[in-house]
Structure formats: C-alpha cells, structure tokens
Tab-separated table of C-alpha atoms in Angstrom:
chain	number	residue	atom	x	y	z
A	1	UNK	CA	41.628	-88.868	103.667
A	2	UNK	CA	40.223	-88.923	100.186
A	3	UNK	CA	37.147	-86.798	99.608
A	4	UNK	CA	35.752	-84.212	97.169
A	5	UNK	CA	37.135	-80.775	98.008
A	6	UNK	CA	35.865	-78.592	95.138
A	7	UNK	CA	32.656	-76.664	95.952
A	8	UNK	CA	31.070	-77.025	92.488
A	9	UNK	CA	31.763	-80.790	92.426
A	10	UNK	CA	30.306	-81.226	95.918
A	11	UNK	CA	27.126	-79.438	94.936
A	12	UNK	CA	26.768	-81.212	91.574
A	13	UNK	CA	27.291	-84.619	93.198
A	14	UNK	CA	24.795	-83.773	95.918
A	15	UNK	CA	22.140	-82.819	93.350
A	16	UNK	CA	22.788	-86.087	91.466
A	17	UNK	CA	22.258	-88.093	94.651
A	18	UNK	CA	19.026	-86.246	95.425
A	19	UNK	CA	17.557	-86.556	91.893
A	20	UNK	CA	16.211	-90.152	92.171
A	21	UNK	CA	14.191	-89.151	95.241
A	22	UNK	CA	12.363	-86.507	93.194
A	23	UNK	CA	11.335	-88.781	90.313
A	24	UNK	CA	7.824	-89.438	91.697
A	25	UNK	CA	6.919	-85.732	91.733
A	26	UNK	CA	7.163	-84.795	88.015
A	27	UNK	CA	8.739	-81.429	88.739
A	28	UNK	CA	9.688	-78.621	86.351
A	29	UNK	CA	13.336	-77.544	86.207
A	30	UNK	CA	12.920	-74.684	88.674
A	31	UNK	CA	10.781	-76.814	90.985
A	32	UNK	CA	13.517	-79.455	90.915
A	33	UNK	CA	16.020	-76.813	92.006
A	34	UNK	CA	13.814	-75.706	94.900
A	35	UNK	CA	13.148	-79.252	96.106
A	36	UNK	CA	16.820	-80.201	95.712
A	37	UNK	CA	18.165	-77.229	97.645
A	38	UNK	CA	15.686	-77.847	100.488
A	39	UNK	CA	16.742	-81.500	100.725
A	40	UNK	CA	20.419	-80.519	100.386
A	41	UNK	CA	20.090	-77.967	103.225
A	42	UNK	CA	18.386	-80.443	105.574
A	43	UNK	CA	20.267	-83.590	104.515
A	44	UNK	CA	16.827	-85.143	104.536
A	45	UNK	CA	15.084	-86.668	101.496
A	46	UNK	CA	11.903	-87.061	103.553
A	47	UNK	CA	11.193	-83.400	102.900
A	48	UNK	CA	10.130	-84.195	99.311
A	49	UNK	CA	6.484	-85.182	99.956
A	50	UNK	CA	6.037	-82.328	102.463
A	51	UNK	CA	6.876	-79.429	100.126
A	52	UNK	CA	4.000	-77.324	98.785
A	53	UNK	CA	4.386	-74.744	96.023
A	54	UNK	CA	1.403	-72.571	95.202
A	55	UNK	CA	0.969	-72.672	91.392
A	56	UNK	CA	1.794	-68.945	91.054
A	57	UNK	CA	4.542	-68.830	93.701
A	58	UNK	CA	7.649	-69.306	91.566
A	59	UNK	CA	6.586	-66.881	88.836
A	60	UNK	CA	5.490	-64.245	91.361
A	61	UNK	CA	8.650	-64.547	93.453
A	62	UNK	CA	11.005	-64.500	90.466
A	63	UNK	CA	9.226	-61.524	88.894
A	64	UNK	CA	9.600	-59.645	92.200
A	65	UNK	CA	13.269	-60.628	92.574
A	66	UNK	CA	14.044	-59.550	89.006
A	67	UNK	CA	12.425	-56.186	89.732
A	68	UNK	CA	14.661	-55.673	92.788
A	69	UNK	CA	12.180	-56.611	95.520
A	70	UNK	CA	13.513	-56.847	99.049
A	71	UNK	CA	13.233	-59.829	101.354
A	72	UNK	CA	11.746	-59.501	104.843
A	73	UNK	CA	12.661	-62.204	107.308
A	74	UNK	CA	11.948	-63.186	110.901
A	75	UNK	CA	15.451	-64.074	112.151
A	76	UNK	CA	19.092	-63.249	111.493
A	77	UNK	CA	19.917	-66.857	110.541
A	78	UNK	CA	17.709	-66.565	107.444
A	79	UNK	CA	19.407	-63.280	106.530
A	80	UNK	CA	22.802	-64.941	106.996
A	81	UNK	CA	21.809	-67.884	104.793
A	82	UNK	CA	20.543	-65.831	101.862
A	83	UNK	CA	23.136	-65.046	99.173
A	84	UNK	CA	23.076	-61.280	99.632
A	85	UNK	CA	25.574	-60.553	96.868
A	86	UNK	CA	23.315	-62.333	94.403
A	87	UNK	CA	20.261	-60.527	95.756
A	88	UNK	CA	22.056	-57.167	95.465
A	89	UNK	CA	22.836	-57.949	91.814
A	90	UNK	CA	19.065	-57.790	91.202
A	91	UNK	CA	18.724	-54.662	93.356
A	92	UNK	CA	17.211	-56.208	96.498
A	93	UNK	CA	18.304	-56.451	100.105
A	94	UNK	CA	17.349	-58.477	103.182
A	95	UNK	CA	15.645	-56.856	106.152
A	96	UNK	CA	15.397	-58.303	109.649
A	97	UNK	CA	14.315	-56.394	112.769
A	98	UNK	CA	14.603	-59.141	115.405
A	99	UNK	CA	17.575	-57.396	117.033
A	100	UNK	CA	16.059	-53.905	116.867
A	101	UNK	CA	15.831	-52.426	120.408
A	102	UNK	CA	12.462	-50.717	119.771
A	103	UNK	CA	11.003	-53.976	118.470
A	104	UNK	CA	12.319	-55.827	121.545
A	105	UNK	CA	10.796	-53.205	123.877
A	106	UNK	CA	7.448	-53.327	122.067
A	107	UNK	CA	7.422	-57.133	122.165
A	108	UNK	CA	8.191	-57.223	125.876
A	109	UNK	CA	5.542	-54.609	126.699
A	110	UNK	CA	2.952	-56.434	124.580
A	111	UNK	CA	3.775	-59.983	125.729
A	112	UNK	CA	4.403	-61.134	122.144
A	113	UNK	CA	7.497	-62.568	120.465
A	114	UNK	CA	10.129	-60.262	119.007
A	115	UNK	CA	9.762	-61.827	115.570
A	116	UNK	CA	6.023	-61.120	115.645
A	117	UNK	CA	6.648	-57.509	116.634
A	118	UNK	CA	9.285	-57.275	113.903
A	119	UNK	CA	6.898	-58.399	111.146
A	120	UNK	CA	4.298	-55.890	112.367
A	121	UNK	CA	6.883	-53.109	112.249
A	122	UNK	CA	7.677	-53.839	108.573
A	123	UNK	CA	4.068	-52.913	107.785
A	124	UNK	CA	3.330	-51.666	104.252
A	125	UNK	CA	6.923	-52.363	103.149
A	126	UNK	CA	5.775	-55.978	102.820
A	127	UNK	CA	3.696	-55.091	99.731
A	128	UNK	CA	5.326	-56.610	96.661
A	129	UNK	CA	8.172	-58.089	98.723
A	130	UNK	CA	9.210	-61.627	99.445
A	131	UNK	CA	8.611	-62.692	103.037
A	132	UNK	CA	10.941	-65.479	104.225
A	133	UNK	CA	10.139	-67.055	107.588
A	134	UNK	CA	12.460	-69.782	108.806
A	135	UNK	CA	11.994	-69.886	112.530
A	136	UNK	CA	8.984	-68.406	114.276
A	137	UNK	CA	5.397	-69.597	113.779
A	138	UNK	CA	4.301	-66.386	115.525
A	139	UNK	CA	5.941	-64.362	112.734
A	140	UNK	CA	4.002	-66.313	110.108
A	141	UNK	CA	0.717	-65.877	112.010
A	142	UNK	CA	1.398	-62.141	112.160
A	143	UNK	CA	2.142	-61.895	108.423
A	144	UNK	CA	-1.100	-63.753	107.693
A	145	UNK	CA	-2.957	-61.285	109.952
A	146	UNK	CA	-1.364	-58.368	108.085
A	147	UNK	CA	-2.475	-59.968	104.794
A	148	UNK	CA	-6.002	-60.800	105.901
A	149	UNK	CA	-6.846	-57.863	108.166
A	150	UNK	CA	-4.671	-55.053	106.874
A	151	UNK	CA	-4.516	-55.841	103.173
A	152	UNK	CA	-0.743	-56.269	102.832
A	153	UNK	CA	0.187	-58.124	99.646
A	154	UNK	CA	3.676	-59.642	99.528
A	155	UNK	CA	4.524	-61.109	96.111
A	156	UNK	CA	5.263	-64.460	97.756
A	157	UNK	CA	5.538	-65.892	101.274
A	158	UNK	CA	8.262	-68.459	101.865
A	159	UNK	CA	6.824	-69.717	105.147
A	160	UNK	CA	8.870	-72.498	106.718
A	161	UNK	CA	8.864	-72.018	110.517
A	162	UNK	CA	9.964	-75.005	112.568
A	163	UNK	CA	8.922	-76.785	115.732
A	164	UNK	CA	6.171	-78.277	117.811
A	165	UNK	CA	4.234	-75.192	118.919
A	166	UNK	CA	2.353	-73.548	116.064
A	167	UNK	CA	4.633	-74.418	113.143
A	168	UNK	CA	2.409	-77.059	111.544
A	169	UNK	CA	-0.740	-75.021	112.182
A	170	UNK	CA	0.634	-71.692	110.931
A	171	UNK	CA	1.852	-73.379	107.739
A	172	UNK	CA	-1.582	-74.976	107.292
A	173	UNK	CA	-3.125	-71.492	107.574
A	174	UNK	CA	-0.620	-70.193	105.029
A	175	UNK	CA	-1.762	-72.875	102.578
A	176	UNK	CA	-5.403	-71.896	103.116
A	177	UNK	CA	-4.831	-68.176	102.524
A	178	UNK	CA	-6.463	-67.072	99.240
A	179	UNK	CA	-4.428	-63.872	98.813
A	180	UNK	CA	-0.690	-64.553	98.525
A	181	UNK	CA	1.217	-67.351	96.723
A	182	UNK	CA	3.383	-69.418	99.064
A	183	UNK	CA	6.189	-71.938	99.277
A	184	UNK	CA	6.014	-74.087	102.409
A	185	UNK	CA	6.712	-77.440	104.054
A	186	UNK	CA	3.937	-79.165	105.975
A	187	UNK	CA	4.381	-80.380	109.555
A	188	UNK	CA	6.924	-79.634	112.251
A	189	UNK	CA	10.079	-79.645	110.115
A	190	UNK	CA	11.641	-76.508	108.665
A	191	UNK	CA	14.139	-73.882	109.746
A	192	UNK	CA	16.345	-71.029	108.635
A	193	UNK	CA	18.563	-72.985	106.213
A	194	UNK	CA	15.437	-74.345	104.516
A	195	UNK	CA	13.866	-70.906	104.032
A	196	UNK	CA	17.192	-69.465	102.839
A	197	UNK	CA	17.644	-72.426	100.451
A	198	UNK	CA	14.302	-71.656	98.781
A	199	UNK	CA	15.212	-67.992	98.258
A	200	UNK	CA	18.651	-68.943	96.914
A	201	UNK	CA	17.146	-71.560	94.558
A	202	UNK	CA	14.770	-68.938	93.134
A	203	UNK	CA	17.714	-66.581	92.524
A	204	UNK	CA	20.147	-69.180	91.148
A	205	UNK	CA	17.484	-70.274	88.687
A	206	UNK	CA	17.493	-66.700	87.334
A	207	UNK	CA	21.298	-66.350	87.288
A	208	UNK	CA	23.555	-69.219	88.309
A	209	UNK	CA	26.990	-67.579	88.522
A	210	UNK	CA	28.297	-68.514	91.944
A	211	UNK	CA	31.503	-70.504	91.689
B	1	UNK	CA	-6.061	-66.449	115.675
B	2	UNK	CA	-5.430	-67.969	119.052
B	3	UNK	CA	-1.900	-69.152	119.715
B	4	UNK	CA	0.858	-68.949	122.342
B	5	UNK	CA	2.755	-65.676	121.964
B	6	UNK	CA	5.101	-65.668	124.977
B	7	UNK	CA	8.643	-66.930	124.212
B	8	UNK	CA	9.157	-68.773	127.508
B	9	UNK	CA	5.763	-70.524	127.202
B	10	UNK	CA	6.494	-71.541	123.612
B	11	UNK	CA	9.820	-73.069	124.603
B	12	UNK	CA	8.470	-74.815	127.712
B	13	UNK	CA	5.541	-76.277	125.764
B	14	UNK	CA	7.897	-77.419	123.013
B	15	UNK	CA	10.151	-79.217	125.507
B	16	UNK	CA	7.061	-80.904	127.043
B	17	UNK	CA	6.003	-82.187	123.638
B	18	UNK	CA	9.492	-83.509	122.897
B	19	UNK	CA	9.966	-85.255	126.275
B	20	UNK	CA	7.964	-88.448	125.545
B	21	UNK	CA	10.175	-89.100	122.499
B	22	UNK	CA	13.262	-89.145	124.723
B	23	UNK	CA	11.947	-91.670	127.261
B	24	UNK	CA	13.685	-94.670	125.632
B	25	UNK	CA	17.142	-93.117	125.971
B	26	UNK	CA	17.528	-92.795	129.775
B	27	UNK	CA	19.241	-89.399	129.523
B	28	UNK	CA	20.730	-87.222	132.261
B	29	UNK	CA	19.321	-83.710	132.715
B	30	UNK	CA	21.957	-82.029	130.562
B	31	UNK	CA	21.728	-84.748	127.911
B	32	UNK	CA	17.969	-84.215	127.837
B	33	UNK	CA	18.573	-80.516	127.193
B	34	UNK	CA	20.956	-81.258	124.318
B	35	UNK	CA	18.633	-83.795	122.684
B	36	UNK	CA	15.617	-81.532	123.182
B	37	UNK	CA	17.234	-78.455	121.657
B	38	UNK	CA	18.422	-80.445	118.639
B	39	UNK	CA	14.925	-81.819	118.045
B	40	UNK	CA	13.406	-78.369	118.699
B	41	UNK	CA	15.772	-76.759	116.150
B	42	UNK	CA	14.990	-79.326	113.444
B	43	UNK	CA	11.316	-79.897	114.247
B	44	UNK	CA	12.206	-83.544	113.869
B	45	UNK	CA	11.916	-86.172	116.602
B	46	UNK	CA	13.674	-88.679	114.352
B	47	UNK	CA	16.963	-87.092	115.373
B	48	UNK	CA	16.806	-88.808	118.782
B	49	UNK	CA	18.293	-92.196	117.843
B	50	UNK	CA	20.950	-90.535	115.639
B	51	UNK	CA	22.582	-88.379	118.337
B	52	UNK	CA	25.936	-89.509	119.747
B	53	UNK	CA	27.579	-87.937	122.801
B	54	UNK	CA	31.074	-89.076	123.698
B	55	UNK	CA	31.063	-89.911	127.447
B	56	UNK	CA	33.454	-87.025	128.245
B	57	UNK	CA	32.003	-84.510	125.776
B	58	UNK	CA	29.594	-82.600	128.015
B	59	UNK	CA	31.999	-82.270	130.950
B	60	UNK	CA	34.888	-81.236	128.682
B	61	UNK	CA	32.819	-78.697	126.747
B	62	UNK	CA	31.250	-77.166	129.838
B	63	UNK	CA	34.584	-76.921	131.634
B	64	UNK	CA	36.010	-75.120	128.591
B	65	UNK	CA	33.004	-72.792	128.322
B	66	UNK	CA	33.184	-71.928	132.028
B	67	UNK	CA	36.861	-71.076	131.589
B	68	UNK	CA	36.065	-68.650	128.741
B	69	UNK	CA	36.988	-70.874	125.785
B	70	UNK	CA	36.177	-69.563	122.339
B	71	UNK	CA	34.137	-71.329	119.692
B	72	UNK	CA	35.505	-71.909	116.178
B	73	UNK	CA	32.930	-72.539	113.490
B	74	UNK	CA	32.806	-73.297	109.772
B	75	UNK	CA	30.023	-70.947	108.631
B	76	UNK	CA	28.384	-67.668	109.578
B	77	UNK	CA	24.991	-69.315	110.168
B	78	UNK	CA	26.415	-71.232	113.149
B	79	UNK	CA	27.892	-68.015	114.520
B	80	UNK	CA	24.524	-66.290	114.053
B	81	UNK	CA	22.698	-69.097	115.850
B	82	UNK	CA	24.934	-69.185	118.912
B	83	UNK	CA	23.821	-66.978	121.808
B	84	UNK	CA	26.835	-64.671	121.788
B	85	UNK	CA	25.708	-62.587	124.751
B	86	UNK	CA	25.563	-65.724	126.864
B	87	UNK	CA	28.954	-66.867	125.563
B	88	UNK	CA	30.475	-63.457	126.331
B	89	UNK	CA	29.176	-63.741	129.913
B	90	UNK	CA	31.588	-66.678	130.319
B	91	UNK	CA	34.364	-64.774	128.517
B	92	UNK	CA	34.253	-66.554	125.130
B	93	UNK	CA	33.579	-65.441	121.601
B	94	UNK	CA	32.755	-67.065	118.260
B	95	UNK	CA	35.259	-67.077	115.405
B	96	UNK	CA	34.453	-67.752	111.749
B	97	UNK	CA	36.785	-67.080	108.818
B	98	UNK	CA	34.600	-68.244	105.915
B	99	UNK	CA	34.223	-64.661	104.662
B	100	UNK	CA	37.903	-63.730	105.124
B	101	UNK	CA	39.396	-62.605	101.774
B	102	UNK	CA	42.776	-64.291	102.421
B	103	UNK	CA	41.043	-67.566	103.254
B	104	UNK	CA	38.949	-67.310	100.075
B	105	UNK	CA	42.071	-66.648	97.970
B	106	UNK	CA	43.946	-69.556	99.550
B	107	UNK	CA	40.975	-71.899	99.030
B	108	UNK	CA	40.626	-70.907	95.376
B	109	UNK	CA	44.369	-71.306	94.723
B	110	UNK	CA	44.414	-74.711	96.464
B	111	UNK	CA	41.179	-76.087	94.977
B	112	UNK	CA	39.683	-76.704	98.419
B	113	UNK	CA	36.574	-75.335	100.095
B	114	UNK	CA	36.680	-72.029	101.958
B	115	UNK	CA	35.483	-73.655	105.177
B	116	UNK	CA	38.341	-76.160	104.966
B	117	UNK	CA	40.858	-73.361	104.427
B	118	UNK	CA	39.264	-71.454	107.318
B	119	UNK	CA	39.705	-74.336	109.777
B	120	UNK	CA	43.336	-74.729	108.725
B	121	UNK	CA	43.925	-71.011	109.298
B	122	UNK	CA	42.661	-71.237	112.898
B	123	UNK	CA	45.575	-73.591	113.584
B	124	UNK	CA	46.821	-73.818	117.184
B	125	UNK	CA	43.992	-71.551	118.411
B	126	UNK	CA	41.844	-74.691	118.261
B	127	UNK	CA	43.652	-76.139	121.291
B	128	UNK	CA	41.286	-76.117	124.269
B	129	UNK	CA	38.493	-74.548	122.216
B	130	UNK	CA	35.092	-75.796	121.156
B	131	UNK	CA	34.823	-76.515	117.433
B	132	UNK	CA	31.268	-76.232	116.068
B	133	UNK	CA	30.704	-77.445	112.515
B	134	UNK	CA	27.196	-77.125	111.118
B	135	UNK	CA	27.612	-77.153	107.389
B	136	UNK	CA	30.725	-78.411	105.660
B	137	UNK	CA	31.972	-82.019	105.807
B	138	UNK	CA	35.269	-80.720	104.375
B	139	UNK	CA	35.699	-78.521	107.478
B	140	UNK	CA	35.210	-81.527	109.753
B	141	UNK	CA	37.687	-83.633	107.728
B	142	UNK	CA	40.217	-80.804	108.048
B	143	UNK	CA	39.738	-80.509	111.827
B	144	UNK	CA	40.243	-84.263	112.168
B	145	UNK	CA	43.449	-83.962	110.100
B	146	UNK	CA	44.656	-81.143	112.370
B	147	UNK	CA	43.904	-83.358	115.388
B	148	UNK	CA	45.471	-86.501	113.990
B	149	UNK	CA	48.432	-85.143	112.034
B	150	UNK	CA	49.222	-81.868	113.758
B	151	UNK	CA	48.292	-82.659	117.337
B	152	UNK	CA	45.635	-79.997	117.859
B	153	UNK	CA	43.420	-80.757	120.860
B	154	UNK	CA	40.088	-78.940	120.987
B	155	UNK	CA	38.215	-79.544	124.255
B	156	UNK	CA	35.211	-80.809	122.278
B	157	UNK	CA	34.110	-81.063	118.648
B	158	UNK	CA	30.441	-80.423	117.928
B	159	UNK	CA	30.519	-81.939	114.444
B	160	UNK	CA	27.165	-81.844	112.683
B	161	UNK	CA	27.748	-81.127	108.979
B	162	UNK	CA	24.838	-81.852	106.662
B	163	UNK	CA	24.246	-83.392	103.251
B	164	UNK	CA	24.900	-86.238	100.871
B	165	UNK	CA	28.571	-85.759	100.024
B	166	UNK	CA	30.860	-86.550	102.932
B	167	UNK	CA	28.613	-85.625	105.857
B	168	UNK	CA	27.829	-89.169	107.027
B	169	UNK	CA	31.415	-90.328	106.453
B	170	UNK	CA	33.109	-87.360	108.144
B	171	UNK	CA	30.853	-87.791	111.193
B	172	UNK	CA	31.688	-91.510	111.255
B	173	UNK	CA	35.389	-90.574	111.290
B	174	UNK	CA	34.725	-88.104	114.095
B	175	UNK	CA	33.200	-90.914	116.165
B	176	UNK	CA	36.228	-93.107	115.537
B	177	UNK	CA	38.801	-90.466	116.588
B	178	UNK	CA	40.474	-91.454	119.875
B	179	UNK	CA	41.708	-87.937	120.761
B	180	UNK	CA	38.844	-85.466	121.182
B	181	UNK	CA	35.380	-85.886	122.756
B	182	UNK	CA	32.548	-85.152	120.324
B	183	UNK	CA	28.860	-84.459	119.979
B	184	UNK	CA	27.441	-85.536	116.627
B	185	UNK	CA	24.466	-86.850	114.656
B	186	UNK	CA	24.928	-89.863	112.397
B	187	UNK	CA	23.888	-89.855	108.745
B	188	UNK	CA	23.063	-87.106	106.279
B	189	UNK	CA	20.985	-84.870	108.573
B	190	UNK	CA	22.407	-81.895	110.458
B	191	UNK	CA	22.990	-78.216	109.833
B	192	UNK	CA	23.821	-74.882	111.365
B	193	UNK	CA	20.787	-74.591	113.673
B	194	UNK	CA	21.545	-78.069	115.031
B	195	UNK	CA	25.191	-77.269	115.810
B	196	UNK	CA	24.205	-73.925	117.344
B	197	UNK	CA	21.473	-75.637	119.395
B	198	UNK	CA	24.035	-77.975	120.956
B	199	UNK	CA	26.321	-75.091	121.937
B	200	UNK	CA	23.389	-73.131	123.358
B	201	UNK	CA	22.128	-76.162	125.317
B	202	UNK	CA	25.572	-76.601	126.896
B	203	UNK	CA	25.590	-72.921	127.923
B	204	UNK	CA	21.968	-72.749	129.127
B	205	UNK	CA	22.608	-75.785	131.314
B	206	UNK	CA	25.340	-73.751	133.045
B	207	UNK	CA	23.282	-70.565	133.344
B	208	UNK	CA	19.694	-70.406	132.137
B	209	UNK	CA	18.870	-66.691	132.278
B	210	UNK	CA	17.541	-65.847	128.860
B	211	UNK	CA	13.981	-64.568	129.099
C-alpha cells in the first residue's frame, strides 16, 4: 500500500486540493485558512458557499486569543478537537460544563438541554471570551439570549450547531444579532470538528508551529 | 425565542425529519437507526446514498458488543463521542493511543502518523474487537494491513476517515477486504461524530435507555 504517511505532507496536499474550490470567494489569507480547515474537517467542499464570517470576527477573535481569552463550548467533542497546547501557549483554556452534575440536575429540573444549562452557568465569564458551539442549537439560542437580554459580550461566537431541529434557525438568528461578531455555516450542516477547526485555524494563523 | 428544549423531543423530531430521505433504501429497523444517526450527526441527508453496510456487519458488531468487546479508535474525538456509560453497561471500553508518548515517539522516528502507529500498537487486541476510525486514512490503511498481512480479525470495522488525501481510497480498500465486515461511507466525507454515531446506533438498538 503506497500512500502519504507524513502529517505535514498530508495536510499540505489536502490544502492544495481544496484551494481551487475557494477561488470564487476572493478570500484573504486567514479567511482561506478558515474555509480550508472547515472543508478539510468535513471532507466536504460544499461547505464553501455556506460559510459566513462577520467582517470583524477574525480580528476580534484573534485579538482575544492573543490576550489569553478562554474558549467556552457546548460539548466535550469541541473541547477535544481544539488544540489545547496551542491555546495554552497564548494563555487560554477551554471550558465545557456539559458533564457537570449540577448542570445536569438543573437541566433535568428545568426541562431544558444540558448544553443550554451549561451556557447559562458560564454567565459573565462569557464577556470577552470566544464561544464555540459545535453541537446544540439550544446552546446557541441560550448564548444569544444572554447577549440580547443580559448584556453578555463575547469577543466572537463560533456558532456551528448541527442538525434538523433548530440548527439552521439558531444560526440565522446568530447572523442577525447586532452585538457580537460571528463565524457560522448556514443550514443544517455543522458539528464539533467544524467548530474546532475554526478555532484551530484562528490560532494557527497567529502561530503555525505544530509539526 | 420559541424552540424545542427537551432532548428526547429534539431527537425524535430529528429522526422524523430524516425518515422521508431514507424511504428509497428499504432499510431494516437497525439499519434505519444507523443511517439516521449518521445523517443527524452530520446534518447532511446527502450521506444516505454513500453509506455501505457489509451484510454481516450489524450482527457481528452487535454480537461483539453484547459480549463486552472493546472499541479501538484512531482519535480522541471518536472516544469522546461514543457513549461510554452505555458501552460499560455491556462490559466494553474505548481505547485510543493517539496521545501516548511512546506512540508519538515511534511515529516521529518512523515518519508515519501517530494514529497509524497507535493502530499498530494495539496489535492482537484488535481480534474480536470493534475498530472505529473517524479521522485518519492512515489508521484505516494500517488496520487493513494488520488484517491482511498479520491475520488480525476485528469483529467489525467502522471505517469512516475524512478528507481529500487517502480517505476515499482507504474506504474503497475497506470495502474490498474479504476478511472483516465493515460499516463505511464512500468518498471524502466522514469524521469523528459520524464514526461515533454508528457505534452509538449499534448500542442504542440493543438497549435504548438514555433519557
């Protein structure tokens, strides 16, 4: 069996194969990295026309990362997918409360999802942070409520929940919010590797020493 | 904001919305669960025609799970996505060596990927197990080498690596192997949530007490 076995070569070749699919979008270098890593994570070039970057999102997110901002996420798979060693090199860490017993008890008592209860529990810690949602539309709805009703101001929301119940609508609401810059994907597609890929692309653009 | 907040309702509604897309495939009940959870995890109904189940795969995997077989995976995101409490109720656990320092050192010295080195390290433990690959084509190539050259016999290979370098080809080779039943998705699409979704669907079909 003859195939490429070196990690750097695999990634470089993958980015080369993705590049022609991005030609129509006239992207900056960092935007190209974000689009490429999303497509790389999904194995799906049809993501390209669905990606939406708020004009201030990259600058706001990278400024926060450089200053050591933490990342708040809805599910453990996003935490697992984020390069935590790289994040720690800037001073940040990833927080996820989905498995917290108090959050689970509160969710059950309130008849809401655990990821929704988890975002509520983060509360004011969300100010200045990066929120990364890769699974639960309910978590994104709750973050938008915290922004709109309680004045929380994350630096950037990477909002890429997945599925057929609420994902498309919650991402549409994210794009209509006038308060916080966002990175999102329209429609039903998304998921934890996609949200983690965006966060990693933002970090690798600041400091690409991984191999 | 008015939206469904109860986990069971969200999942049931999602499965209802997916069902019409599966009508052309004349699936059994357990096959329907596998297809539905894949599509649910990706938010992408276009997975349906790409899924391939070897005729013995479901029976072999479920027999192994019931007997307490362990799951061997290429990356931590697959481990994170698998319902480990449910797996433990059958007696199994999930193993992943991607973060093992010895595996990393061996991979670096050999010029191969860590996930490839990790699969090789599992060795004879793969016999009778379920292999779940959600990221690295190199890991799937290595498992197929272990099967073909070293006689390892997992009960089932859930082989769903993702991307543009080797994913489509390694999955094609998986489908051509005459030794081990498989569950896979043709082409470039795939990923950790998809592989984990298949494992969870197999388990939930045996015992669906989650909510």
